JSON list of C-alpha atoms in Angstrom, two decimals:
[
{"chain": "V", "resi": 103, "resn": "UNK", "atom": "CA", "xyz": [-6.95, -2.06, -17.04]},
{"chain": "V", "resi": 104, "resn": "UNK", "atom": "CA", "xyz": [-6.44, -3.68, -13.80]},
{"chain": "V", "resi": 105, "resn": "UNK", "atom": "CA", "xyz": [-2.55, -4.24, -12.95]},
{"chain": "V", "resi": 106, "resn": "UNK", "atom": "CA", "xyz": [-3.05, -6.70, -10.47]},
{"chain": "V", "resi": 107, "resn": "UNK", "atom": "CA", "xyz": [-6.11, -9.53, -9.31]},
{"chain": "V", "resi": 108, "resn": "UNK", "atom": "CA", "xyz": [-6.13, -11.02, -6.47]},
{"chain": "V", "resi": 109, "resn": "UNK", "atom": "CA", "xyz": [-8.98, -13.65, -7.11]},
{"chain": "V", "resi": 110, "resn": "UNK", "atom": "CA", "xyz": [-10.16, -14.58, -3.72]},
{"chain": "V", "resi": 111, "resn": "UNK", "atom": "CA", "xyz": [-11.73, -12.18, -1.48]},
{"chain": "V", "resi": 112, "resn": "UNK", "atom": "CA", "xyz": [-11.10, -14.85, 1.35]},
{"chain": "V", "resi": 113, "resn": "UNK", "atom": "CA", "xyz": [-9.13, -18.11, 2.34]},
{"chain": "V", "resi": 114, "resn": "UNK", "atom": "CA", "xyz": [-9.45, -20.02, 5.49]},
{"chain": "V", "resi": 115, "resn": "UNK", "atom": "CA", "xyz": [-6.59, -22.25, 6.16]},
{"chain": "V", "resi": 116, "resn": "UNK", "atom": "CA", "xyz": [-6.10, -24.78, 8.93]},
{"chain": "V", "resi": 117, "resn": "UNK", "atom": "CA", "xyz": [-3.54, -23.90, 11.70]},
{"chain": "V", "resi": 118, "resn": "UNK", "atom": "CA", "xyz": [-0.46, -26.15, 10.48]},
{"chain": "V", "resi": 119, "resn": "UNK", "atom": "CA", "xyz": [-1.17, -26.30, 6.99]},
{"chain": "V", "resi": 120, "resn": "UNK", "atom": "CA", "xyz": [0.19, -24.59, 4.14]},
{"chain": "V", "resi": 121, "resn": "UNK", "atom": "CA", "xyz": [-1.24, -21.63, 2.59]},
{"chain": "V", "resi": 122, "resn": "UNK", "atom": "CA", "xyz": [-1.77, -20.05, -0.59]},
{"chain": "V", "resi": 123, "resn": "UNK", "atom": "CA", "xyz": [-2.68, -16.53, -1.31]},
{"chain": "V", "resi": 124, "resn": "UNK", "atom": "CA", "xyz": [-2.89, -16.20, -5.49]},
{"chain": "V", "resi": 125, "resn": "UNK", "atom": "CA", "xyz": [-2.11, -12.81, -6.98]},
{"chain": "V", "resi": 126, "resn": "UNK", "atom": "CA", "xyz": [-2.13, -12.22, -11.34]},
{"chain": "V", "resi": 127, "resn": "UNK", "atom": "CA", "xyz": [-0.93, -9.36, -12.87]},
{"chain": "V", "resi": 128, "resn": "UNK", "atom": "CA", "xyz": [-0.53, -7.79, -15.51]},
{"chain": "V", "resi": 129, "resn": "UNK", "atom": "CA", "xyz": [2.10, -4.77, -17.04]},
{"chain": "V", "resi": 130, "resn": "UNK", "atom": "CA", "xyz": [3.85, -4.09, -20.16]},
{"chain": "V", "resi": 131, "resn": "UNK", "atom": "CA", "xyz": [7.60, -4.87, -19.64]},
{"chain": "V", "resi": 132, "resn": "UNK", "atom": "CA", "xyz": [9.21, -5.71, -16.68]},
{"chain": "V", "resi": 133, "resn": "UNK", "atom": "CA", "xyz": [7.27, -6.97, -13.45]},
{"chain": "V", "resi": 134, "resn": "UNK", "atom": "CA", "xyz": [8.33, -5.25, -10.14]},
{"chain": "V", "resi": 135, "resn": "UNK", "atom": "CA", "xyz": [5.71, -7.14, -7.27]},
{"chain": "V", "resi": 136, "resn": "UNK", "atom": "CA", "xyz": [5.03, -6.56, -3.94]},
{"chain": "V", "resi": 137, "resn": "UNK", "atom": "CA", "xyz": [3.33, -8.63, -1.21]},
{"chain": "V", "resi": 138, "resn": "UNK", "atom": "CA", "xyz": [2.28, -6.72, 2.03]},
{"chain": "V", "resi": 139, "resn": "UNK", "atom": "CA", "xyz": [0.18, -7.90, 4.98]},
{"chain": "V", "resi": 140, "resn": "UNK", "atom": "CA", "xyz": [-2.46, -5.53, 6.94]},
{"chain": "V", "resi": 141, "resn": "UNK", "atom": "CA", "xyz": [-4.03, -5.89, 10.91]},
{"chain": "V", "resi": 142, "resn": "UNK", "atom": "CA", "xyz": [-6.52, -4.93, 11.80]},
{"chain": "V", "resi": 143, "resn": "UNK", "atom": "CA", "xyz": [-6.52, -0.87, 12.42]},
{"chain": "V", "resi": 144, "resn": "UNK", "atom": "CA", "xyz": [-2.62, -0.71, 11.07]},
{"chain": "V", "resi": 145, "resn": "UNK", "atom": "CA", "xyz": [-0.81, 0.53, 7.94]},
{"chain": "V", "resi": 146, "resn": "UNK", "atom": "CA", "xyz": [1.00, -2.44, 5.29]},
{"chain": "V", "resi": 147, "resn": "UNK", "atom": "CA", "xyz": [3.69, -4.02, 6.64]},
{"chain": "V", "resi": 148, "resn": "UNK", "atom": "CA", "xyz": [5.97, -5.23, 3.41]},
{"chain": "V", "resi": 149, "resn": "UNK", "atom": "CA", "xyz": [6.67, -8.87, 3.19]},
{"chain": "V", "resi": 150, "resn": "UNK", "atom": "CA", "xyz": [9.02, -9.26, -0.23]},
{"chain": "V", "resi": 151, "resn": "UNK", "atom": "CA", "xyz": [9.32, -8.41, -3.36]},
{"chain": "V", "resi": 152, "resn": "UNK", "atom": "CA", "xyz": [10.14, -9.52, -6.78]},
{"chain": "V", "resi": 153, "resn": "UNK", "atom": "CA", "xyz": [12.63, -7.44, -8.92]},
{"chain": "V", "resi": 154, "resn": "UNK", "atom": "CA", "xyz": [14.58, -9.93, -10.83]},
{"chain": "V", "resi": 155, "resn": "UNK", "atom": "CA", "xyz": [16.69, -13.11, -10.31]},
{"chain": "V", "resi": 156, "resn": "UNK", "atom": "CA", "xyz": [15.55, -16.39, -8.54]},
{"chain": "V", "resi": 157, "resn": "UNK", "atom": "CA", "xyz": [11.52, -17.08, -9.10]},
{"chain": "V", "resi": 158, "resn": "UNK", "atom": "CA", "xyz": [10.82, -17.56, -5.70]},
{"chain": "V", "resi": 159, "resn": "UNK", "atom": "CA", "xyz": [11.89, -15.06, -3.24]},
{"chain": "V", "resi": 160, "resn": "UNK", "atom": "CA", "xyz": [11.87, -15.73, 0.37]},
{"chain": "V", "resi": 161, "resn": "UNK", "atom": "CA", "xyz": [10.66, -12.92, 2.74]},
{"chain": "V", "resi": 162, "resn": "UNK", "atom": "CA", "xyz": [9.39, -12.12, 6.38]},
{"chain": "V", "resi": 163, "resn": "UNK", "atom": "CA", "xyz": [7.68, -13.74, 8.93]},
{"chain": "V", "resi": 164, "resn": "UNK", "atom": "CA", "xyz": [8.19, -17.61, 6.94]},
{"chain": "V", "resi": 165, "resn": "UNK", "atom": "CA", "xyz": [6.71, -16.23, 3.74]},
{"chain": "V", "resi": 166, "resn": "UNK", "atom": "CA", "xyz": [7.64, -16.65, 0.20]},
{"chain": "V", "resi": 167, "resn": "UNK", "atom": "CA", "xyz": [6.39, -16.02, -3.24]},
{"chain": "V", "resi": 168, "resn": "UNK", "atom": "CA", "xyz": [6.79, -17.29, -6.53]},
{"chain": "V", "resi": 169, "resn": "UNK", "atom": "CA", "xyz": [7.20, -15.61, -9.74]},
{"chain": "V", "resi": 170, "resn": "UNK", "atom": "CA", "xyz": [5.50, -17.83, -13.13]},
{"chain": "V", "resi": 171, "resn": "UNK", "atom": "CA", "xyz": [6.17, -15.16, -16.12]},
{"chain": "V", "resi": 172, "resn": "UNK", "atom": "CA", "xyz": [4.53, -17.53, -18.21]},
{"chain": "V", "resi": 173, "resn": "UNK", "atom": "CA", "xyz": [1.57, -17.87, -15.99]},
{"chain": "V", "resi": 174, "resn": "UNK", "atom": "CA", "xyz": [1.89, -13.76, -14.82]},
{"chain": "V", "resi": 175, "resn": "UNK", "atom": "CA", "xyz": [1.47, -15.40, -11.53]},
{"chain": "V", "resi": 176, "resn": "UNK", "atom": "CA", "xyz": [2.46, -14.03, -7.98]},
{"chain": "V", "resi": 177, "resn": "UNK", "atom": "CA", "xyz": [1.21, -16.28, -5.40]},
{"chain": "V", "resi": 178, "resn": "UNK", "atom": "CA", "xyz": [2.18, -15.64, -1.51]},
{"chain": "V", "resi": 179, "resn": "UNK", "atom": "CA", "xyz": [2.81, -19.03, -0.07]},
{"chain": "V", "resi": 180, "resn": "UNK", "atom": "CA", "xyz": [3.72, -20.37, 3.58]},
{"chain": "V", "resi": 181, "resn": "UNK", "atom": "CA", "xyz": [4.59, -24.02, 4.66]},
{"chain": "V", "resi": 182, "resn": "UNK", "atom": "CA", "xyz": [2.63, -23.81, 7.57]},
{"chain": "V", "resi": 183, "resn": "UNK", "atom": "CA", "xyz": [-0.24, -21.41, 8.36]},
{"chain": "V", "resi": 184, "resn": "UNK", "atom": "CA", "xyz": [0.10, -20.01, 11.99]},
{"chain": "V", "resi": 185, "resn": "UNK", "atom": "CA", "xyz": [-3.12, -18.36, 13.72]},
{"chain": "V", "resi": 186, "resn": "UNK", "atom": "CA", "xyz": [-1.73, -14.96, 13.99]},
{"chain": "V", "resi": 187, "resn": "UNK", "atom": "CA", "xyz": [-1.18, -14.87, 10.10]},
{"chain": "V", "resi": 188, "resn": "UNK", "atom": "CA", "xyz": [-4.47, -13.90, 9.84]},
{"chain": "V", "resi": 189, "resn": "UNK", "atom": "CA", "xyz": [-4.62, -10.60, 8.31]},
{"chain": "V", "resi": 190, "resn": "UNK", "atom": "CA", "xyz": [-5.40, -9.09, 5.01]},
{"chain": "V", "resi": 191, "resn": "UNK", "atom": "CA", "xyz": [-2.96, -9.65, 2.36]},
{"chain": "V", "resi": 192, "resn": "UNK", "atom": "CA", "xyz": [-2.31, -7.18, -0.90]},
{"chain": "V", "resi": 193, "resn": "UNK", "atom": "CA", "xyz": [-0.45, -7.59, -3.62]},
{"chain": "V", "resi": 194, "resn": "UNK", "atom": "CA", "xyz": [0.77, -4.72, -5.57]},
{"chain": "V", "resi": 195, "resn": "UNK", "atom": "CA", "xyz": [2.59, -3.79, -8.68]},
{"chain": "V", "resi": 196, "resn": "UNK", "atom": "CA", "xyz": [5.02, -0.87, -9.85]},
{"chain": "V", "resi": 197, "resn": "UNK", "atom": "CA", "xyz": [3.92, 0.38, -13.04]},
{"chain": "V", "resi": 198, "resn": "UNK", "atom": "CA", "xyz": [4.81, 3.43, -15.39]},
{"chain": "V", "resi": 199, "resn": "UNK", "atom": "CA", "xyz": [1.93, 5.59, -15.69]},
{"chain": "V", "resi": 200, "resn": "UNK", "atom": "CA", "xyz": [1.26, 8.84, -17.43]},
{"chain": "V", "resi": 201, "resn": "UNK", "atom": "CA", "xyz": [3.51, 10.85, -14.75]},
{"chain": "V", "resi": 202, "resn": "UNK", "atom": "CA", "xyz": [5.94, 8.20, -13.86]},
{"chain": "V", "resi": 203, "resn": "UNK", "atom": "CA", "xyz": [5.01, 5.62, -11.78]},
{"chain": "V", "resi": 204, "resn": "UNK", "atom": "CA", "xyz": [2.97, 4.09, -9.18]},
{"chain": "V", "resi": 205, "resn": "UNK", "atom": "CA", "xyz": [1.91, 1.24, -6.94]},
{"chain": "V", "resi": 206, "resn": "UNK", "atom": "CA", "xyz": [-1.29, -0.29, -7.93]},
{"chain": "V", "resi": 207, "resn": "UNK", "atom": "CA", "xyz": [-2.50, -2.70, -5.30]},
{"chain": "V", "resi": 208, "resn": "UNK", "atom": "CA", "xyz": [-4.79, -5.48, -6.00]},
{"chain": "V", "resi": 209, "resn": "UNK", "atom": "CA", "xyz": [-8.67, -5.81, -3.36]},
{"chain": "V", "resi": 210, "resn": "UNK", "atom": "CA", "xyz": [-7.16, -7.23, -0.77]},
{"chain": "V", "resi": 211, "resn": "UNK", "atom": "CA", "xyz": [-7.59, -11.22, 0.45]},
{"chain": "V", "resi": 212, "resn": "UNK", "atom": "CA", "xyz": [-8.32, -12.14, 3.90]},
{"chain": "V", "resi": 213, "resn": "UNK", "atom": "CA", "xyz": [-6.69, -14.52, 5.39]},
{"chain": "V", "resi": 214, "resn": "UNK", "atom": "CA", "xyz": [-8.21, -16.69, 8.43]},
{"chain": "V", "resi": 215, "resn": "UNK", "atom": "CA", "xyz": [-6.11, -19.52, 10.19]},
{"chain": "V", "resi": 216, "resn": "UNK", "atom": "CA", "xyz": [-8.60, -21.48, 11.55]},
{"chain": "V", "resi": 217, "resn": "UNK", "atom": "CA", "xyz": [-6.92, -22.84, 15.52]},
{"chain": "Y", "resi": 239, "resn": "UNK", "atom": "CA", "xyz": [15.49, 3.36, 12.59]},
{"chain": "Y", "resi": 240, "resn": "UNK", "atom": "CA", "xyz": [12.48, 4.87, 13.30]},
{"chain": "Y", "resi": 241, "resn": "UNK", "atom": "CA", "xyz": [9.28, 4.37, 10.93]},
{"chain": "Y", "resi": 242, "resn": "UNK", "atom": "CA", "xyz": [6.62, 6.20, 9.08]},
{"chain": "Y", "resi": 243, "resn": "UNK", "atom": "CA", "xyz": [4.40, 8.43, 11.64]},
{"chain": "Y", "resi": 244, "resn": "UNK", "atom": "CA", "xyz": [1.57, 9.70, 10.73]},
{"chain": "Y", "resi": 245, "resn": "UNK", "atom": "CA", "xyz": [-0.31, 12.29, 12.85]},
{"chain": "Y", "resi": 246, "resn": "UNK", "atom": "CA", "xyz": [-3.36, 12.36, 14.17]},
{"chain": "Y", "resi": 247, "resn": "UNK", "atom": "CA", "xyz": [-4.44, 8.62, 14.06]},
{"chain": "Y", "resi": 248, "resn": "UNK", "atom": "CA", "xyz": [-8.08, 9.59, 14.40]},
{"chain": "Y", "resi": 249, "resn": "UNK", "atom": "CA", "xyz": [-9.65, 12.77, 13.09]},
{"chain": "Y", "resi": 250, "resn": "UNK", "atom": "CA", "xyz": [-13.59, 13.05, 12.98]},
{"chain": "Y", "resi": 251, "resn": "UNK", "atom": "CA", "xyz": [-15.25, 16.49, 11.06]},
{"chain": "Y", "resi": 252, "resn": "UNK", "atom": "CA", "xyz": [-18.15, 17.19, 9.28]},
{"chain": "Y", "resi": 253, "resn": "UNK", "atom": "CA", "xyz": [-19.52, 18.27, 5.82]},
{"chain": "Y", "resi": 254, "resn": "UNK", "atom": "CA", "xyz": [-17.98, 21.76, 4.88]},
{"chain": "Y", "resi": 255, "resn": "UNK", "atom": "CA", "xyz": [-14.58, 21.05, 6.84]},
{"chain": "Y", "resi": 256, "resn": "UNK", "atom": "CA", "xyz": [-11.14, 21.42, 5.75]},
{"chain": "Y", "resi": 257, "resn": "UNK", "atom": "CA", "xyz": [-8.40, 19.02, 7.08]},
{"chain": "Y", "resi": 258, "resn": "UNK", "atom": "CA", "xyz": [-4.79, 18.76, 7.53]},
{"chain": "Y", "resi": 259, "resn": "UNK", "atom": "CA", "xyz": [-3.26, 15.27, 7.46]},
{"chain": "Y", "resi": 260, "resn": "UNK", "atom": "CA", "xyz": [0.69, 14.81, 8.47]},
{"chain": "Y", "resi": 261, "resn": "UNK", "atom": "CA", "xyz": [3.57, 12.38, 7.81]},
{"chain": "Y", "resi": 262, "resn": "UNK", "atom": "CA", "xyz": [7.02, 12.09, 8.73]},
{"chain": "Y", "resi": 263, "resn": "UNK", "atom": "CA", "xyz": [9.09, 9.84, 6.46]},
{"chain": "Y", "resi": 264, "resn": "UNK", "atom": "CA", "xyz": [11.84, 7.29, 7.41]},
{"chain": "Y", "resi": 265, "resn": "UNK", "atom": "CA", "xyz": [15.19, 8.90, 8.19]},
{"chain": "Y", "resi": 266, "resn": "UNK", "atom": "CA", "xyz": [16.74, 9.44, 4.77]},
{"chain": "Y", "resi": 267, "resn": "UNK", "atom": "CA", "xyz": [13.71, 8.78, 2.41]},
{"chain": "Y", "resi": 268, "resn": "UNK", "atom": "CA", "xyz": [12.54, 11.45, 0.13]},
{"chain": "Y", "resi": 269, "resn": "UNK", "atom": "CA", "xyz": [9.88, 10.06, -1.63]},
{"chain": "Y", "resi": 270, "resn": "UNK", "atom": "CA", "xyz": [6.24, 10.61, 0.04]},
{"chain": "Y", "resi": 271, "resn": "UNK", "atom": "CA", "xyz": [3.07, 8.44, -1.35]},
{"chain": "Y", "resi": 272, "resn": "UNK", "atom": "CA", "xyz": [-0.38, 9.14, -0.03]},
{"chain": "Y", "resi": 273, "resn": "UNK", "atom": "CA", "xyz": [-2.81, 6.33, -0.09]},
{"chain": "Y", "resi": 274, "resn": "UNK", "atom": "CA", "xyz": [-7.10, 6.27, 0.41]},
{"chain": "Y", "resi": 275, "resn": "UNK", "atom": "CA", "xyz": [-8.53, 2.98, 1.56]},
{"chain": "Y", "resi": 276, "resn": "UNK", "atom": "CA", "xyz": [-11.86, 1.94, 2.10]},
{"chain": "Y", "resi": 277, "resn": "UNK", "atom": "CA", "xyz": [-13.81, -0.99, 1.86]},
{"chain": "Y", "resi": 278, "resn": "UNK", "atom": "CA", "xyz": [-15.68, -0.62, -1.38]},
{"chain": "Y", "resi": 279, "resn": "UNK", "atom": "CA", "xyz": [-12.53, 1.35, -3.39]},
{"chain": "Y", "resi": 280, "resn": "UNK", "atom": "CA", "xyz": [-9.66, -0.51, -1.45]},
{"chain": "Y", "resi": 281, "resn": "UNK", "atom": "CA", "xyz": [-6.31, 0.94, -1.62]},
{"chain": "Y", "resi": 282, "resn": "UNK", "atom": "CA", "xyz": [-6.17, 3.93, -4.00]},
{"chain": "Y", "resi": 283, "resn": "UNK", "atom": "CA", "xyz": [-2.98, 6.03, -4.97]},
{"chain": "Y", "resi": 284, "resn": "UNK", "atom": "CA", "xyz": [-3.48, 10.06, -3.89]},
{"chain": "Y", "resi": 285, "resn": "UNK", "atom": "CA", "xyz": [-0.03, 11.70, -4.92]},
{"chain": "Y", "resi": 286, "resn": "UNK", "atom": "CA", "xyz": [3.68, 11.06, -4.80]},
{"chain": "Y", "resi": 287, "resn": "UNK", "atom": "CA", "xyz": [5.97, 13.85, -3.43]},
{"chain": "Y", "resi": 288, "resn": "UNK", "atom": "CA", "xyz": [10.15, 13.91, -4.24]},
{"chain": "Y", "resi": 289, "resn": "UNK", "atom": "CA", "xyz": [12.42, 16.44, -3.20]},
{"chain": "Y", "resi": 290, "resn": "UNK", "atom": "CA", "xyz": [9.32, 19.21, -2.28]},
{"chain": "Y", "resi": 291, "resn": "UNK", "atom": "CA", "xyz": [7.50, 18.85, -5.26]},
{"chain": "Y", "resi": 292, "resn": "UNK", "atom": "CA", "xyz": [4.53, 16.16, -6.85]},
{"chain": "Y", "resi": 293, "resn": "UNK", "atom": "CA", "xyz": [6.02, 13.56, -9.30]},
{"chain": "Y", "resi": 294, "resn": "UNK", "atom": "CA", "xyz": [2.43, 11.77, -9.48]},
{"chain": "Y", "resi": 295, "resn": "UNK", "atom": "CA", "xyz": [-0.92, 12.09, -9.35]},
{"chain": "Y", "resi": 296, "resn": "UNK", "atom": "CA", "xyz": [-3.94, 9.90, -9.17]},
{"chain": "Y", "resi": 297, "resn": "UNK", "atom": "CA", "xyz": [-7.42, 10.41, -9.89]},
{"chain": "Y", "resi": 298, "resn": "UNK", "atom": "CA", "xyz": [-8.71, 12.51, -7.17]},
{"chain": "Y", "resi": 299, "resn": "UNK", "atom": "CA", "xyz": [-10.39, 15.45, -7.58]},
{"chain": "Y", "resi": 300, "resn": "UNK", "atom": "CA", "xyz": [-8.96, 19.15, -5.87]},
{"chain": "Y", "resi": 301, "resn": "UNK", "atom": "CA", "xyz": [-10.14, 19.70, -3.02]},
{"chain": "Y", "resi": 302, "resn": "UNK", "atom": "CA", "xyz": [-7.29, 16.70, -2.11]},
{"chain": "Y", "resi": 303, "resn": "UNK", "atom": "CA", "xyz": [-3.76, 18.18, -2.33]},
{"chain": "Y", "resi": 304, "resn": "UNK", "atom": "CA", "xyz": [-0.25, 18.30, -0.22]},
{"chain": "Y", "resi": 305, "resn": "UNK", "atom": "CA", "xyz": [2.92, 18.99, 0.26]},
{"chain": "Y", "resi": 306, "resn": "UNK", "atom": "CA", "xyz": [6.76, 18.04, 1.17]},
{"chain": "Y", "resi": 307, "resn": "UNK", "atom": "CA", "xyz": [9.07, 20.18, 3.06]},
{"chain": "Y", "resi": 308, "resn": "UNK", "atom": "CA", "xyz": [12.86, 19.96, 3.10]},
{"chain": "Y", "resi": 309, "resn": "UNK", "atom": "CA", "xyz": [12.74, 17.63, 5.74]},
{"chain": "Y", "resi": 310, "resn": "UNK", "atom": "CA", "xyz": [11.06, 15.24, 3.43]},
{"chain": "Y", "resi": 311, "resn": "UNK", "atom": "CA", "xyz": [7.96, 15.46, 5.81]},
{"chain": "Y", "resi": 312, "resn": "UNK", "atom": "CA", "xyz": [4.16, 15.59, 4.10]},
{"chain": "Y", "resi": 313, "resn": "UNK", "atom": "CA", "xyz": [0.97, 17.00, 4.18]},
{"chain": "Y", "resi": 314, "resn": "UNK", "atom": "CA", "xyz": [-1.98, 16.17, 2.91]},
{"chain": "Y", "resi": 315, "resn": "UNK", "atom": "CA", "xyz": [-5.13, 19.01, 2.73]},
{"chain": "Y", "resi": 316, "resn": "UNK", "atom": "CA", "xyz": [-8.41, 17.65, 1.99]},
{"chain": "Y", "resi": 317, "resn": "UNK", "atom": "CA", "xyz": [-10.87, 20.94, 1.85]},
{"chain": "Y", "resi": 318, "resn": "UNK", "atom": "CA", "xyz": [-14.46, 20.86, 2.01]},
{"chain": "Y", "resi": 319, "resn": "UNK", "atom": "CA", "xyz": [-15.00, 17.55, 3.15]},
{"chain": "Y", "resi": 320, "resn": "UNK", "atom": "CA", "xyz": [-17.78, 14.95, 2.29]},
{"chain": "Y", "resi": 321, "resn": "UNK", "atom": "CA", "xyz": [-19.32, 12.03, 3.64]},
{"chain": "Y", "resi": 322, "resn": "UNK", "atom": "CA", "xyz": [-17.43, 10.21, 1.05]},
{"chain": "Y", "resi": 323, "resn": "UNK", "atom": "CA", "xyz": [-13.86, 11.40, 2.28]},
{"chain": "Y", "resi": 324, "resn": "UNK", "atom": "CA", "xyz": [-14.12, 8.71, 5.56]},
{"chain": "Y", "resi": 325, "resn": "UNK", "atom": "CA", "xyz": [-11.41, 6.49, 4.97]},
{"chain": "Y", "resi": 326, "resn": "UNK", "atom": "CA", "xyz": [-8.17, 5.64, 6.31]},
{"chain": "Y", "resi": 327, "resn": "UNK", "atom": "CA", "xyz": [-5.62, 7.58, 5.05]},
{"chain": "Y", "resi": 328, "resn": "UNK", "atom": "CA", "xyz": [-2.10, 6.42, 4.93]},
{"chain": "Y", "resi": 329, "resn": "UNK", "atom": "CA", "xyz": [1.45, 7.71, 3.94]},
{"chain": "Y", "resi": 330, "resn": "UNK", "atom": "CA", "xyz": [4.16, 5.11, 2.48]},
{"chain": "Y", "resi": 331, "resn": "UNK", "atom": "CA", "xyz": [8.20, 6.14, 1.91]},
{"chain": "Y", "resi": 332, "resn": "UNK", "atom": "CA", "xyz": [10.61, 5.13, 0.09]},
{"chain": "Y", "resi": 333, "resn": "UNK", "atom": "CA", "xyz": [14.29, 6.11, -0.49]},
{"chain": "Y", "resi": 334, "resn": "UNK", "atom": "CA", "xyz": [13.41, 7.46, -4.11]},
{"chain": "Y", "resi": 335, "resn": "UNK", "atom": "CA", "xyz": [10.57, 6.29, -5.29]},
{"chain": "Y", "resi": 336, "resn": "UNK", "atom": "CA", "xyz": [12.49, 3.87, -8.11]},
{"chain": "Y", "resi": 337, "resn": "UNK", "atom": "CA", "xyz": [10.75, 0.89, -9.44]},
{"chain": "Y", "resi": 338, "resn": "UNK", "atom": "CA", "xyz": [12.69, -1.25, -7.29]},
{"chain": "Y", "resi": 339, "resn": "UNK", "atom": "CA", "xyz": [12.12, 0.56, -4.13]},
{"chain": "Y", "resi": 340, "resn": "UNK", "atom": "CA", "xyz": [10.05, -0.83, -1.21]},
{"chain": "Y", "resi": 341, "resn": "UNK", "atom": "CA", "xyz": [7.34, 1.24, 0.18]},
{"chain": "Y", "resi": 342, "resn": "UNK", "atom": "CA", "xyz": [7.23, 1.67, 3.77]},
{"chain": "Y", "resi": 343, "resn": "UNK", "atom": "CA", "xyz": [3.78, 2.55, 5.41]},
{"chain": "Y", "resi": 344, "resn": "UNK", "atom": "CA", "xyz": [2.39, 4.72, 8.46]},
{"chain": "Y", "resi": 345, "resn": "UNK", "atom": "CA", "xyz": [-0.42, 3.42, 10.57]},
{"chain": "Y", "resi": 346, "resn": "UNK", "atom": "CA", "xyz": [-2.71, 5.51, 9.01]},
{"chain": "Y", "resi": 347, "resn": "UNK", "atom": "CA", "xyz": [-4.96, 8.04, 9.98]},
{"chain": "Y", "resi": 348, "resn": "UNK", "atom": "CA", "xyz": [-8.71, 7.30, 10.31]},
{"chain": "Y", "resi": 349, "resn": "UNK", "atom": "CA", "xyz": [-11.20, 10.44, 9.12]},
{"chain": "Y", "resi": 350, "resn": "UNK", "atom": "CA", "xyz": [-14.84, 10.16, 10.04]},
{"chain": "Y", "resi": 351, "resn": "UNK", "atom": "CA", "xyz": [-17.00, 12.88, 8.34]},
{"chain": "Y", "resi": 352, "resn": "UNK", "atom": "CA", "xyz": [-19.84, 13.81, 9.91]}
]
């Protein structure tokens, strides 16, 4: 079963605007989320996380994400998109597996900021 | 604080070949995750080390395996490589590898087989 969706393989944003990267997932028990961001030819930089507490959490770079249990929703968000936030963005989720646990990462969106 | 290094960025081999991949982990983390992305499979989970020895697995067959030192430094060994092996390979720490714990990646290193 897939852990996490990210339903857009792309999203192309206006420079100034506010963005939107959507992430579902889905675990037994307790959600532990990730957001990280990707350049081109570089590893995943972490942008925040969601272990408990407040449903949205504020992280780097002007980004935030908020948690909707009821929706099993994870959406990246940013008041206003800046040109060099074009990247790809993953979300991932911690989950118990067989042999403990593990990140499972959803495809990937691509995000361009359009000058 | 230094970060995850991963050595050598950009390895190229062909069919047949053996390969030794290498990460050192931030100062003070001792768990070691291995990671395989490409475009059609995206980002897929390899192996977890803690404290020298594999806590987790993922679905990959054999020929992929590794290692952790003392140090908390990994290896990865991918033996007899195919076509299907290019990827980007990258290396994530964390302090232990608990739910809660962020994972902190390399830059990768980029395998072209030949």
């Amino acid at each position: 079963a897939q852990s996490v969706a990210q339903p857009e393989d792309q999203v192309k944003v206006a420079e100034g605007n506010p963005l939107t990267v959507k992430c579902t997932y889905s675990v037994s028990g307790n959600p532990y989320l990730f957001w990280y961001v990707q350049y081109p030819n570089r590893g995943l930089q972490f942008l925040l996380k969601y272990i408990t507490g407040d449903n949205l959490v504020k992280g780097s770079y002007g980004f935030e994400a908020e948690f909707n249990k009821s929706q099993t929703s994870f959406h990246l968000k940013k008041p206003s998109a800046l040109v060099s936030d074009s990247a790809l963005y993953f979300c991932a989720v911690r989950e118990i597996n067989n042999t403990g646990n593990q990140f499972y990462f959803g495809t990937g969106t691509s995000l361009t900021v359009i000058p | 604080k230094a970060g995850v290094t991963q050595t050598p960025r950009y390895l190229i081999k062909t069919r047949g070949q053996q390969v030794t991949l290498s990460c050192s982990p931030i100062s003070g983390h001792r768990s070691v995750s291995w990671y395989q992305q490409t475009p059609g499979q995206g980002l897929q989970f390899l192996f977890e080390y803690f404290s020298e020895t594999q806590r987790n697995k993922g679905n990959f067959p054999g020929r992929f395996s590794g290692r952790q030192f003392s140090n908390s430094r990994s290896e990865m060994n991918v033996s007899t490589l195919e076509l299907g092996d290019s990827a980007l390979y990258l290396c994530a720490s964390s302090r232990t590898g608990g739910f809660t714990d962020t994972q902190y990646f390399g830059p990768g290193t980029r395998l072209t087989v030949l």
